[in-house]
């Protein structure tokens, strides 16, 4: 029987449109705009989301940085927050202890806070402003809420620095196109044998690779890693051999991607490409073309489906990952 996780991945297109609706209301009611220097924080998947948001902020003309909540709390000496004008704390549940503790700590420092969560929660009461993106999930692992939060905040970022937001309707269509390939993704994973996965991505596709690797661990309990694409050649590549699936995330393959792919194939690894254009990979999954900052939103459901179907193939229940709970508390 199909469970919550797959249902929630399939809900991504509606979640994106809903994100657009709430963010539109939020911005017009408050006349809200991001300041120049923004620090994004979260835990687990929400930290990878923070990394994407910090990059999108810098790309749009602000100054974004991302620090995991636990590091902000415990290693403050390395994160003085001197320049930070706003801390954006993302947490699907709004109940993660470290996220709440950051809100409390920052309040004492006099820095403004914005919380982003799926519903009213302890966190939404502790931040100066709260953007509630109603991407409710029952599953333990974060799926469509990640994409919904990303698109909502991307809209806030683009409007704050560039004055033009994103087109939620066209992004929804692109996400729907990805989901139409669910059968192909399932077959591809069923037909490919691998006992470890390495995700490689550059720029904004690096946090996507980190999230893909985390999904593979959480759902399929499979050894996985993520690296900035070409950094992997510097020593790490010894890990890619027979039985390894290397997933190269790239929309613009270059001659270096091609050479690197051949190098990995020569080591015995299988290479999967995900992007616009195949460059001679063993397996290739195409994504629809969108603007560069929207690209993470089309990769996310795809990498979630890969992890989901790998879990199913391994006879695991992705709704019940071992040792995990929906909310991490101290
Ligand atoms: C963060 C998180 C998730 C992870 C797991 C436990 O939750 O670490 O990334 O998948 O479900 O919680 P949140 O603060 O976003 O609710």
PDB file of C-alpha atoms in Angstrom, residues 4-5 92 138-142 214-221 311 316-326:
ATOM      1  CA  UNK A   4       2.133   9.320   3.183  1.00  0.00           C
ATOM      2  CA  UNK A   5       5.558  10.070   1.773  1.00  0.00           C
ATOM      3  CA  UNK A  92       8.750  22.627   8.936  1.00  0.00           C
ATOM      4  CA  UNK A 138       2.537  13.759   8.068  1.00  0.00           C
ATOM      5  CA  UNK A 139       5.608  11.957   6.849  1.00  0.00           C
ATOM      6  CA  UNK A 140       8.785  11.973   8.886  1.00  0.00           C
ATOM      7  CA  UNK A 141      11.065  13.129   6.077  1.00  0.00           C
ATOM      8  CA  UNK A 142      10.606  16.573   4.564  1.00  0.00           C
ATOM      9  CA  UNK A 214      20.125  13.101   3.040  1.00  0.00           C
ATOM     10  CA  UNK A 215      16.908  11.780   1.435  1.00  0.00           C
ATOM     11  CA  UNK A 216      18.780   8.667   0.291  1.00  0.00           C
ATOM     12  CA  UNK A 217      20.043   8.116   3.830  1.00  0.00           C
ATOM     13  CA  UNK A 218      16.723   8.834   5.554  1.00  0.00           C
ATOM     14  CA  UNK A 219      14.429   6.863   3.277  1.00  0.00           C
ATOM     15  CA  UNK A 220      16.599   4.128   1.792  1.00  0.00           C
ATOM     16  CA  UNK A 221      19.153   3.870   4.659  1.00  0.00           C
ATOM     17  CA  UNK A 311      13.812   2.475  -0.315  1.00  0.00           C
ATOM     18  CA  UNK A 316      11.965  -0.576   3.404  1.00  0.00           C
ATOM     19  CA  UNK A 317       9.017   1.582   4.358  1.00  0.00           C
ATOM     20  CA  UNK A 318       9.934   5.238   3.568  1.00  0.00           C
ATOM     21  CA  UNK A 319       7.162   6.340   5.942  1.00  0.00           C
ATOM     22  CA  UNK A 320       9.004   4.803   8.860  1.00  0.00           C
ATOM     23  CA  UNK A 321      12.735   5.513   8.609  1.00  0.00           C
ATOM     24  CA  UNK A 322      14.627   3.769  11.382  1.00  0.00           C
ATOM     25  CA  UNK A 323      15.802   5.822  14.376  1.00  0.00           C
ATOM     26  CA  UNK A 324      14.116   9.010  13.081  1.00  0.00           C
ATOM     27  CA  UNK A 325      11.332  11.108  14.496  1.00  0.00           C
ATOM     28  CA  UNK A 326       9.433  13.947  12.871  1.00  0.00           C
TER      29      UNK A 326
END
